[in-house]
């Protein structure tokens, strides 16, 4: 219901965007799935990648340009794709499906988000008009029939005159994606491509793929005039590009490429200084990509986490919601690996987050107005949620006051629709049984689908062990099967129940696997239960527990969870001293 039903007067902007994008995505399947159908499941991406790009970006951008969905794609689909495809247990977009057990498992971020990201990169490279003309040729030639990848390539090749298989085959048929390392050399830069893995450097046999990488080199002259050279393609391991490095430059302009870019610390500092300027030559899409790359490259040990924090700190004057969203997402990832570190480290980290978010709350306030732009609405919502999550006392007090009025009177008019989730979650997190019982009642009789989701996530936010146990018991007795994921997701996000949700999954393994038999949600439950853990010991224990069990229906999700735990463990070991020291200085 949350994907199709909407009360315009009571729903928040996030709910409106979800209904619009899901509806548009599903309508896109009339062409990509119905009019032309994939020949077999290994070509699932021809359905889902196209529905993601066409339905959630190209069409929606025409209807709701104020949502900036092409830019938001970077922080939603591209980020999801790059996160999952950076582990060893990822899979190619076009993946063999030898048995039925794997079909449900490939409805994942690779078939949807990476496929959509590669198509977006191709569209940007050949031009959207040419891309859509090629897609039209493909659809016309295969109407009411089946298709495979090469059929699409033929259509776009006919429209563009380019060798599309040469350009794209490795992006579709090979696992992973590259990181492009940039070094200054003489009168230009030397760039090198290697496979990117989130847990560190790949072995030689993991680093054999050479991708055709559109580098999209952005430069600015002395007057500040910006140009993007889309003709430069890195088609070998290493290449030198003539460039005036004394002027601002950046690769992967507009963050349209499916790869990461690693600059030297000196280069990143210069780029960060330019990005922080009020009229920077680097667009909001560029700044989003910089924040994401800096953090995730640190995770892999390619750079220091403190350098990513320096970059984020330099963007304190940022005005765009989507850049702040990228910052919040990356700080959230760092927060998750620090969750069992000493209290002083965690409090210093929260103090840094408050220093970023509280000024935005003070500027934007708590009230929403009809004249507010989509950016203002979303930035206000984000800032309040992030400041509350970082334990800002003023923000928590304000949200608590609004919830208390609702709790005592049943009148929710003091809680704006866009703040319902944050208000509910913080009420339970900082309250007790009375607050939990209130949101439980909302769950059972929710006024809107989005209020129901907010109530589910709030029910899992308690710090009280007894309430946590009661909530988990409630999941098996009173929760509809389609709602289960929200409870698992919420419990995994709660520091007090993160370990408990994994134990709960193991204790109820037979019940859960039977309940979700033949349902692709099972893979998500496995991930929510285990992938937020952060030690090698955790990974070993999870692996040992599943040995001897039939994991054929979720073996991909399990392997990816184990890889994620190990990558996070390595990141923590590499960065904990660096981050603790940086946070101490930031506090002074």
Coordinates of C-alpha atoms in Angstrom, one line a residue:
X1 CA 0.0 0.0 0.0
X2 CA 2.9 2.4 0.7
X3 CA 3.8 2.2 -3.0
X4 CA 0.4 3.0 -4.4
X5 CA -1.9 4.7 -1.9
X6 CA -1.5 8.4 -1.0
X7 CA -3.4 11.0 1.0
X8 CA -2.0 14.3 -0.4
X9 CA -3.0 16.2 2.7
X10 CA -1.5 13.8 5.2
X11 CA 1.5 12.3 3.4
X12 CA 5.1 13.6 3.5
X13 CA 7.1 14.4 0.4
X14 CA 9.1 11.1 0.7
X15 CA 5.8 9.2 0.4
X16 CA 4.7 11.2 -2.6
X17 CA 8.0 10.5 -4.3
X18 CA 7.8 6.8 -3.5
X19 CA 4.3 6.5 -5.0
X20 CA 5.3 8.5 -8.1
X21 CA 8.5 6.5 -8.8
X22 CA 7.1 3.1 -8.1
X23 CA 4.1 3.7 -10.3
X24 CA 6.2 5.1 -13.0
X25 CA 8.7 2.2 -12.7
X26 CA 5.9 -0.4 -13.0
X27 CA 4.4 1.5 -16.0
X28 CA 7.8 1.4 -17.7
X29 CA 7.5 -2.4 -17.6
X30 CA 4.7 -2.1 -20.2
X31 CA 7.6 -1.5 -22.7
X32 CA 10.5 -3.2 -20.9
X33 CA 9.0 -6.5 -19.8
X34 CA 5.7 -6.7 -21.6
X35 CA 6.2 -5.3 -25.1
X36 CA 9.7 -6.8 -25.2
X37 CA 10.5 -9.6 -22.7
X38 CA 13.9 -10.9 -21.6
X39 CA 14.7 -14.3 -23.2
X40 CA 15.7 -15.7 -19.8
X41 CA 16.3 -14.7 -16.2
X42 CA 20.0 -14.0 -16.9
X43 CA 18.8 -10.9 -18.8
X44 CA 16.6 -9.7 -16.0
X45 CA 18.5 -6.4 -16.1
X46 CA 16.8 -5.6 -19.5
X47 CA 13.6 -5.3 -17.6
X48 CA 14.7 -3.9 -14.2
X49 CA 17.6 -1.7 -15.3
X50 CA 15.4 0.0 -17.9
X51 CA 12.4 0.4 -15.6
X52 CA 14.8 2.0 -13.0
X53 CA 16.2 4.5 -15.4
X54 CA 13.2 5.2 -17.6
X55 CA 10.6 5.0 -14.8
X56 CA 12.4 6.6 -12.0
X57 CA 14.5 9.2 -13.7
X58 CA 13.7 10.1 -17.4
X59 CA 9.9 10.1 -17.0
X60 CA 9.7 11.5 -13.5
X61 CA 12.1 14.3 -14.3
X62 CA 9.7 15.5 -17.0
X63 CA 6.8 15.4 -14.5
X64 CA 8.5 16.6 -11.3
X65 CA 11.6 18.5 -12.4
X66 CA 11.8 20.2 -8.9
X67 CA 12.7 16.8 -7.4
X68 CA 16.0 16.7 -9.2
X69 CA 15.7 12.9 -9.7
X70 CA 18.7 12.6 -12.0
X71 CA 20.9 14.1 -9.3
X72 CA 19.2 12.1 -6.6
X73 CA 19.9 8.9 -8.6
X74 CA 23.6 9.3 -7.5
X75 CA 22.7 9.0 -3.8
X76 CA 20.1 6.3 -4.2
X77 CA 20.8 3.9 -7.1
X78 CA 24.4 4.6 -7.9
X79 CA 25.4 4.4 -4.3
X80 CA 23.5 1.1 -3.7
X81 CA 25.1 -0.4 -6.8
X82 CA 28.6 0.7 -5.9
X83 CA 28.3 -0.6 -2.4
X84 CA 27.1 -4.1 -3.3
X85 CA 29.4 -4.4 -6.4
X86 CA 32.4 -3.7 -4.2
X87 CA 32.3 -7.1 -2.4
X88 CA 33.8 -10.3 -3.8
X89 CA 30.5 -12.1 -3.7
X90 CA 28.9 -9.6 -6.0
X91 CA 27.8 -10.9 -9.5
X92 CA 27.8 -9.5 -13.0
X93 CA 24.7 -7.7 -14.2
X94 CA 24.0 -10.4 -16.7
X95 CA 24.4 -13.5 -14.5
X96 CA 23.8 -17.2 -15.2
X97 CA 20.7 -18.6 -13.5
X98 CA 21.2 -22.3 -13.5
X99 CA 18.4 -23.1 -11.0
X100 CA 15.2 -21.6 -9.7
X101 CA 16.6 -20.9 -6.2
X102 CA 18.7 -18.1 -7.7
X103 CA 15.9 -16.3 -9.4
X104 CA 14.5 -14.4 -6.4
X105 CA 18.1 -13.6 -5.3
X106 CA 19.0 -11.6 -8.4
X107 CA 16.2 -9.1 -7.8
X108 CA 18.9 -7.0 -6.2
X109 CA 20.8 -3.7 -6.4
X110 CA 22.8 -5.1 -9.4
X111 CA 19.9 -6.0 -11.6
X112 CA 18.1 -2.7 -10.7
X113 CA 20.6 -0.1 -9.6
X114 CA 23.8 -1.0 -11.3
X115 CA 22.0 -1.9 -14.5
X116 CA 20.2 1.5 -14.4
X117 CA 23.5 3.2 -13.6
X118 CA 25.3 1.7 -16.6
X119 CA 22.4 2.7 -18.9
X120 CA 22.6 6.2 -17.4
X121 CA 26.3 6.3 -18.1
X122 CA 25.7 5.1 -21.7
X123 CA 22.9 7.7 -22.2
X124 CA 25.3 10.4 -21.0
X125 CA 28.1 9.3 -23.3
X126 CA 26.1 9.0 -26.5
X127 CA 23.6 11.8 -25.6
X128 CA 20.0 11.2 -24.3
X129 CA 18.3 11.8 -27.6
X130 CA 20.6 9.3 -29.4
X131 CA 20.2 6.8 -26.5
X132 CA 16.4 7.0 -26.7
X133 CA 16.4 6.7 -30.4
X134 CA 18.5 3.5 -30.1
X135 CA 16.1 2.2 -27.4
X136 CA 13.2 2.8 -29.8
X137 CA 14.9 0.9 -32.5
X138 CA 15.5 -2.0 -30.1
X139 CA 11.8 -2.0 -29.0
X140 CA 10.5 -1.8 -32.6
X141 CA 12.6 -4.7 -33.8
X142 CA 11.6 -7.0 -30.9
X143 CA 8.0 -6.0 -30.3
X144 CA 6.0 -8.9 -28.8
X145 CA 9.1 -11.0 -28.7
X146 CA 12.1 -11.9 -26.5
X147 CA 15.5 -10.2 -26.4
X148 CA 19.0 -10.5 -25.1
X149 CA 21.7 -7.9 -24.3
X150 CA 23.2 -7.9 -27.9
X151 CA 19.8 -6.9 -29.3
X152 CA 19.9 -3.7 -27.2
X153 CA 23.5 -3.0 -28.2
X154 CA 22.5 -3.3 -31.9
X155 CA 19.7 -0.7 -31.5
X156 CA 22.0 1.9 -29.8
X157 CA 24.9 1.1 -32.2
X158 CA 22.5 1.8 -35.1
X159 CA 21.5 5.1 -33.6
X160 CA 24.9 6.3 -32.5
X161 CA 27.3 4.7 -35.0
X162 CA 29.5 3.5 -32.1
X163 CA 30.8 0.1 -31.2
X164 CA 28.6 -0.4 -28.2
X165 CA 29.5 -4.0 -27.4
X166 CA 33.2 -3.0 -27.2
X167 CA 32.3 -0.1 -24.9
X168 CA 29.7 -1.9 -22.7
X169 CA 30.2 -5.6 -22.6
X170 CA 32.6 -5.7 -19.6
X171 CA 30.2 -3.4 -17.6
X172 CA 27.5 -6.0 -18.1
X173 CA 29.3 -9.3 -18.3
X174 CA 32.0 -8.9 -15.7
X175 CA 31.8 -8.6 -11.9
X176 CA 32.8 -5.4 -10.2
X177 CA 33.8 -1.9 -11.3
X178 CA 37.0 0.2 -11.4
X179 CA 38.6 2.8 -9.3
X180 CA 40.5 5.4 -11.4
X181 CA 43.7 6.6 -9.6
X182 CA 44.9 10.1 -10.6
X183 CA 48.5 11.4 -10.4
X184 CA 49.9 14.6 -11.8
X185 CA 52.7 14.0 -14.3
X186 CA 54.5 16.6 -16.3
X187 CA 52.0 18.6 -18.4
X188 CA 49.0 16.5 -17.4
X189 CA 47.7 13.6 -15.3
X190 CA 48.3 9.9 -15.4
X191 CA 45.2 7.8 -14.8
X192 CA 45.1 4.1 -13.9
X193 CA 42.2 1.7 -13.6
X194 CA 42.0 -1.3 -11.1
X195 CA 39.1 -3.2 -9.8
X196 CA 37.7 -1.6 -6.6
X197 CA 37.1 -3.8 -3.6
X198 CA 35.8 -2.4 -0.3
X199 CA 38.0 -4.5 1.8
X200 CA 41.3 -3.5 0.1
X201 CA 43.5 -4.2 -2.9
X202 CA 42.4 -7.0 -5.3
X203 CA 44.6 -10.0 -6.0
X204 CA 46.0 -10.3 -9.5
X205 CA 43.4 -12.8 -10.7
X206 CA 40.7 -10.4 -9.4
X207 CA 42.1 -7.5 -11.3
X208 CA 42.1 -8.7 -14.9
X209 CA 39.2 -6.7 -16.4
X210 CA 39.9 -3.6 -18.4
X211 CA 36.8 -1.4 -18.6
X212 CA 36.1 1.2 -21.3
X213 CA 35.7 4.2 -18.9
X214 CA 34.2 7.5 -20.1
X215 CA 36.4 9.9 -18.0
X216 CA 34.2 13.1 -18.5
X217 CA 37.1 15.5 -17.7
X218 CA 35.8 18.7 -16.2
X219 CA 38.1 21.7 -16.3
X220 CA 37.8 25.5 -15.7
X221 CA 39.9 28.3 -17.2
X222 CA 41.2 31.4 -15.5
X223 CA 37.9 33.2 -16.0
X224 CA 36.0 30.3 -14.3
X225 CA 34.4 29.0 -17.6
X226 CA 33.7 25.3 -17.3
X227 CA 34.0 22.7 -20.0
X228 CA 33.6 18.9 -20.0
X229 CA 35.5 16.7 -22.4
X230 CA 33.3 13.6 -23.0
X231 CA 35.6 12.2 -25.7
X232 CA 38.3 10.8 -23.3
X233 CA 37.9 7.1 -22.7
X234 CA 40.3 5.1 -20.6
X235 CA 40.5 1.9 -22.5
X236 CA 43.8 0.5 -21.1
X237 CA 45.3 0.0 -17.7
X238 CA 47.1 3.3 -17.7
X239 CA 47.0 6.5 -19.8
X240 CA 48.4 10.0 -19.7
X241 CA 46.1 13.0 -20.4
X242 CA 47.3 16.5 -21.2
X243 CA 45.8 18.9 -18.6
X244 CA 46.6 22.2 -16.9
X245 CA 46.6 21.0 -13.3
X246 CA 47.1 24.5 -11.9
X247 CA 43.4 25.1 -12.7
X248 CA 40.5 23.3 -11.2
X249 CA 39.8 19.9 -12.7
X250 CA 37.8 16.8 -11.9
X251 CA 37.1 13.4 -13.5
X252 CA 33.7 11.8 -13.7
X253 CA 32.0 15.2 -14.2
X254 CA 28.4 15.2 -13.0
X255 CA 29.0 11.7 -11.4
X256 CA 27.5 9.9 -14.4
X257 CA 30.2 7.1 -14.5
X258 CA 29.9 3.8 -12.6
X259 CA 33.4 4.1 -11.0
X260 CA 35.2 5.8 -8.2
X261 CA 38.1 8.3 -8.6
X262 CA 41.0 8.4 -6.2
X263 CA 43.0 11.6 -6.0
X264 CA 46.2 12.3 -4.1
X265 CA 45.6 13.9 -0.7
X266 CA 46.9 17.2 -2.1
X267 CA 44.6 17.1 -5.1
X268 CA 41.6 16.2 -2.9
X269 CA 42.3 19.1 -0.7
X270 CA 42.4 21.5 -3.6
X271 CA 39.3 20.0 -5.1
X272 CA 37.5 20.3 -1.7
X273 CA 38.5 23.9 -1.4
X274 CA 37.0 24.7 -4.8
X275 CA 33.9 22.6 -4.0
X276 CA 33.3 24.6 -0.9
X277 CA 33.1 27.9 -2.7
X278 CA 29.7 29.6 -3.1
X279 CA 29.9 29.6 -6.9
X280 CA 32.0 26.5 -7.3
X281 CA 32.9 25.2 -10.7
X282 CA 31.9 21.8 -9.3
X283 CA 28.2 21.1 -9.6
X284 CA 26.0 19.6 -6.9
X285 CA 26.4 16.2 -8.7
X286 CA 30.2 16.6 -8.5
X287 CA 30.1 17.4 -4.8
X288 CA 27.8 14.4 -4.1
X289 CA 30.3 12.2 -5.9
X290 CA 33.3 13.7 -4.1
X291 CA 31.8 13.0 -0.7
X292 CA 30.9 9.4 -1.5
X293 CA 34.2 8.6 -3.1
X294 CA 36.3 10.1 -0.3
X295 CA 34.5 8.0 2.3
X296 CA 34.4 4.7 0.5
X297 CA 38.0 5.0 -0.8
X298 CA 39.0 5.4 2.9
X299 CA 37.0 2.3 3.7
X300 CA 39.1 0.3 1.2
X301 CA 42.4 1.7 2.7
X302 CA 43.1 3.8 -0.5
X303 CA 43.0 7.0 1.5
X304 CA 42.6 8.2 5.1
X305 CA 39.1 8.5 6.7
X306 CA 40.3 11.8 8.3
X307 CA 40.7 13.1 4.7
X308 CA 37.1 12.3 4.1
X309 CA 36.1 14.1 7.3
X310 CA 38.2 17.1 6.3
X311 CA 36.3 17.2 3.0
X312 CA 32.9 17.0 4.7
X313 CA 33.9 19.7 7.3
X314 CA 34.9 22.0 4.4
X315 CA 31.4 21.7 3.0
X316 CA 29.8 23.1 6.1
X317 CA 28.4 26.1 4.2
X318 CA 26.7 23.8 1.6
X319 CA 23.2 24.8 0.6
X320 CA 21.9 21.9 -1.6
X321 CA 19.8 19.2 0.1
X322 CA 21.3 16.4 -2.1
X323 CA 24.9 17.2 -1.0
X324 CA 23.8 17.2 2.6
X325 CA 22.0 13.9 2.0
X326 CA 25.2 12.4 0.6
X327 CA 27.1 13.7 3.7
X328 CA 24.5 12.3 6.1
X329 CA 24.6 8.9 4.3
X330 CA 28.4 8.7 4.5
X331 CA 28.6 9.8 8.1
X332 CA 25.9 7.1 8.8
X333 CA 28.2 4.5 7.4
X334 CA 31.1 5.6 9.6
X335 CA 28.7 5.8 12.6
X336 CA 27.8 2.2 12.1
X337 CA 31.4 0.9 12.3
X338 CA 32.1 3.1 15.4
X339 CA 29.0 1.7 17.3
X340 CA 31.1 -0.4 19.8
X341 CA 33.9 2.0 20.2
X342 CA 34.5 3.8 23.5
X343 CA 31.8 6.3 24.6
X344 CA 34.2 9.2 24.2
X345 CA 34.7 8.5 20.5
X346 CA 31.0 8.1 19.9
X347 CA 30.2 11.3 21.7
X348 CA 32.9 13.2 19.8
X349 CA 31.5 11.8 16.6
X350 CA 28.0 12.9 17.5
X351 CA 29.3 16.4 18.5
X352 CA 30.8 16.7 15.0
X353 CA 27.5 15.7 13.4
X354 CA 25.6 18.2 15.6
X355 CA 28.0 20.9 14.5
X356 CA 27.0 20.3 10.9
X357 CA 23.3 19.8 11.3
X358 CA 22.1 22.0 14.2
X359 CA 22.9 25.3 12.3
X360 CA 20.6 24.0 9.5
X361 CA 17.8 23.3 12.0
X362 CA 18.2 26.8 13.5
X363 CA 18.0 28.3 10.0
X364 CA 15.1 26.3 8.7
X365 CA 13.0 25.7 11.8
X366 CA 10.3 23.1 12.4
X367 CA 7.4 24.5 10.4
X368 CA 6.5 23.6 6.8
X369 CA 4.9 26.0 4.4
X370 CA 3.1 25.6 1.1
X371 CA 5.7 28.0 -0.5
X372 CA 8.6 25.7 0.5
X373 CA 10.6 24.2 -2.3
X374 CA 11.1 20.5 -2.5
X375 CA 14.8 21.1 -1.5
X376 CA 13.8 23.2 1.6
X377 CA 11.3 20.5 2.7
X378 CA 13.8 17.7 2.4
X379 CA 16.7 19.6 3.9
X380 CA 14.7 20.6 6.9
X381 CA 13.5 17.0 7.4
X382 CA 17.1 15.6 7.0
X383 CA 18.7 18.2 9.4
X384 CA 16.2 17.6 12.2
X385 CA 16.5 13.8 11.9
X386 CA 20.3 13.9 11.8
X387 CA 20.6 16.4 14.7
X388 CA 18.2 14.3 16.8
X389 CA 20.1 11.1 15.9
X390 CA 23.3 12.9 17.1
X391 CA 21.5 13.6 20.4
X392 CA 21.1 17.3 20.1
X393 CA 19.1 18.2 23.3
X394 CA 17.2 21.2 21.8
X395 CA 16.0 19.2 18.9
X396 CA 15.1 16.2 21.0
X397 CA 13.1 18.4 23.4
X398 CA 11.2 20.0 20.6
X399 CA 10.2 16.6 19.0
X400 CA 9.4 15.2 22.5
X401 CA 7.0 18.2 23.2
X402 CA 5.2 17.6 19.9
X403 CA 4.8 13.9 20.5
X404 CA 3.6 14.4 24.1
X405 CA 0.8 16.6 22.8
X406 CA -0.3 13.9 20.4
X407 CA 0.1 11.2 23.1
X408 CA -2.1 13.1 25.6
X409 CA -4.8 14.5 23.3
X410 CA -4.7 12.3 20.1
X411 CA -4.3 15.4 18.1
X412 CA -1.3 15.1 15.8
X413 CA -1.6 18.6 14.2
X414 CA 1.7 19.6 15.9
X415 CA 3.6 16.9 14.0
X416 CA 4.1 17.9 10.4
X417 CA 3.8 15.0 8.0
X418 CA 7.5 15.2 7.0
X419 CA 8.5 14.9 10.7
X420 CA 6.2 12.0 11.7
X421 CA 9.0 9.3 11.4
X422 CA 11.6 11.3 13.2
X423 CA 9.2 12.3 15.9
X424 CA 7.9 8.8 16.5
X425 CA 11.4 7.2 16.5
X426 CA 12.9 9.8 18.9
X427 CA 9.9 9.5 21.2
X428 CA 10.5 5.8 21.7
X429 CA 14.3 6.0 21.6
X430 CA 14.3 8.6 24.4
X431 CA 11.1 7.5 26.2
X432 CA 9.7 4.4 27.7
X433 CA 6.8 2.0 27.5
X434 CA 4.1 4.7 27.2
X435 CA 5.6 6.0 24.0
X436 CA 6.1 2.5 22.6
X437 CA 2.5 1.7 23.3
X438 CA 1.4 4.9 21.6
X439 CA 3.2 4.1 18.3
X440 CA 2.0 0.5 18.5
X441 CA -1.5 1.8 18.4
X442 CA -0.6 3.9 15.4
X443 CA 0.8 0.7 13.7
X444 CA -2.4 -1.2 14.3
X445 CA -4.7 1.6 13.0
X446 CA -2.5 3.9 10.9
X447 CA -4.0 7.0 9.2
X448 CA -1.7 6.6 6.2
X449 CA 0.7 3.9 4.8
X450 CA 3.7 6.2 5.6
X451 CA 2.5 6.7 9.2
X452 CA 2.4 2.9 9.5
X453 CA 6.0 2.6 8.3
X454 CA 7.0 5.3 10.8
X455 CA 5.3 3.4 13.6
X456 CA 7.1 0.1 12.7
X457 CA 10.5 1.8 12.7
X458 CA 9.7 3.6 15.9
X459 CA 8.7 0.3 17.7
X460 CA 12.2 -1.0 17.1
X461 CA 14.0 2.1 18.4
X462 CA 13.7 1.4 22.1
X463 CA 16.8 1.1 24.3
X464 CA 14.9 -1.0 26.8
X465 CA 15.8 -4.7 26.6
X466 CA 12.4 -5.8 27.8
X467 CA 10.6 -3.7 25.1
X468 CA 13.1 -5.0 22.4
X469 CA 12.2 -8.6 23.3
X470 CA 8.5 -7.7 23.2
X471 CA 8.8 -6.1 19.8
X472 CA 10.7 -9.1 18.4
X473 CA 8.0 -11.5 19.7
X474 CA 5.3 -9.2 18.2
X475 CA 7.0 -9.6 14.8
X476 CA 6.2 -13.3 14.8
X477 CA 2.7 -13.1 16.1
X478 CA 1.1 -9.8 15.0
X479 CA 2.9 -8.5 12.0
X480 CA 1.9 -9.0 8.3
X481 CA 4.5 -10.8 6.3
X482 CA 5.1 -7.7 4.0
X483 CA 5.8 -5.6 7.1
X484 CA 8.5 -7.9 8.6
X485 CA 11.4 -6.2 6.8
X486 CA 10.7 -2.9 8.4
X487 CA 11.1 -4.4 11.9
X488 CA 14.3 -6.2 11.0
X489 CA 15.7 -3.0 9.4
X490 CA 14.8 -0.9 12.4
X491 CA 16.3 -3.4 14.8
X492 CA 19.5 -3.5 12.8
X493 CA 19.7 0.3 12.9
X494 CA 19.3 0.4 16.7
X495 CA 22.6 0.1 18.5
X496 CA 20.9 -1.6 21.4
X497 CA 19.3 -4.4 19.3
X498 CA 21.9 -4.8 16.5
X499 CA 23.3 -8.0 18.0
X500 CA 20.0 -9.2 19.2
X501 CA 18.3 -9.3 15.8
X502 CA 20.9 -11.8 14.5
X503 CA 20.3 -14.0 17.5
X504 CA 16.6 -13.7 17.0
X505 CA 17.0 -14.8 13.4
X506 CA 19.0 -17.8 14.5
X507 CA 16.5 -18.7 17.3
X508 CA 13.6 -18.6 14.8
X509 CA 15.4 -19.8 11.8
X510 CA 13.0 -22.6 10.8
X511 CA 9.9 -20.4 11.3
X512 CA 11.4 -17.5 9.4
X513 CA 12.7 -19.5 6.4
X514 CA 9.4 -21.4 6.1
X515 CA 7.4 -18.1 6.4
X516 CA 9.5 -16.5 3.6
X517 CA 9.9 -19.6 1.4
X518 CA 9.8 -18.5 -2.3
X519 CA 9.9 -14.8 -1.2
X520 CA 12.8 -12.6 -2.2
X521 CA 12.4 -10.7 1.2
X522 CA 14.3 -13.6 2.8
X523 CA 17.6 -12.3 1.4
X524 CA 17.0 -8.9 2.9
X525 CA 16.2 -10.4 6.3
X526 CA 19.5 -12.2 6.3
X527 CA 21.3 -9.0 5.5
X528 CA 19.5 -7.0 8.1
X529 CA 20.2 -9.6 10.7
X530 CA 24.0 -9.8 10.2
X531 CA 25.7 -7.3 7.9
X532 CA 25.9 -4.5 10.4
X533 CA 28.3 -6.4 12.6
X534 CA 31.9 -5.2 12.5
X535 CA 34.5 -7.8 13.7
X536 CA 36.2 -10.7 12.0
X537 CA 35.1 -12.8 15.0
X538 CA 31.4 -12.0 14.1
X539 CA 32.0 -13.0 10.5
X540 CA 33.5 -16.3 11.6
X541 CA 30.7 -17.0 14.0
X542 CA 27.9 -16.3 11.4
X543 CA 29.7 -18.4 8.8
X544 CA 30.1 -21.3 11.3
X545 CA 26.4 -21.1 12.4
X546 CA 25.1 -21.5 8.8
X547 CA 27.5 -24.4 7.9
X548 CA 25.5 -27.6 7.2
X549 CA 22.3 -25.7 6.6
X550 CA 20.5 -25.4 3.3
X551 CA 21.2 -21.8 2.3
X552 CA 20.5 -22.2 -1.4
X553 CA 17.6 -19.7 -1.3
X554 CA 19.8 -16.9 0.2
X555 CA 23.4 -18.0 -0.4
X556 CA 24.2 -14.8 -2.3
X557 CA 22.8 -12.6 0.5
X558 CA 24.7 -14.6 3.1
X559 CA 28.0 -14.4 1.2
X560 CA 27.5 -10.6 0.7
X561 CA 26.8 -10.1 4.4
X562 CA 30.0 -12.0 5.4
X563 CA 32.0 -9.9 2.9
X564 CA 30.4 -6.7 4.3
X565 CA 31.2 -7.6 7.9
X566 CA 34.9 -8.4 7.0
X567 CA 35.2 -5.1 5.0
X568 CA 33.8 -3.1 7.9
X569 CA 36.1 -4.9 10.3
X570 CA 39.1 -4.0 8.2
X571 CA 37.9 -0.4 7.9
X572 CA 37.5 -0.1 11.6
X573 CA 41.0 -1.5 12.3
X574 CA 42.5 0.9 9.8
X575 CA 40.7 4.1 10.8
X576 CA 39.8 3.9 14.5
X577 CA 42.9 5.7 15.8
X578 CA 42.9 8.1 12.9
X579 CA 39.2 9.0 13.4
X580 CA 39.5 9.3 17.2
X581 CA 42.4 11.7 16.9
X582 CA 40.7 13.8 14.2
X583 CA 37.5 14.0 16.3
X584 CA 39.5 15.2 19.4
X585 CA 41.0 18.0 17.3
X586 CA 37.6 18.9 15.7
X587 CA 36.1 19.3 19.2
X588 CA 38.7 21.8 20.3

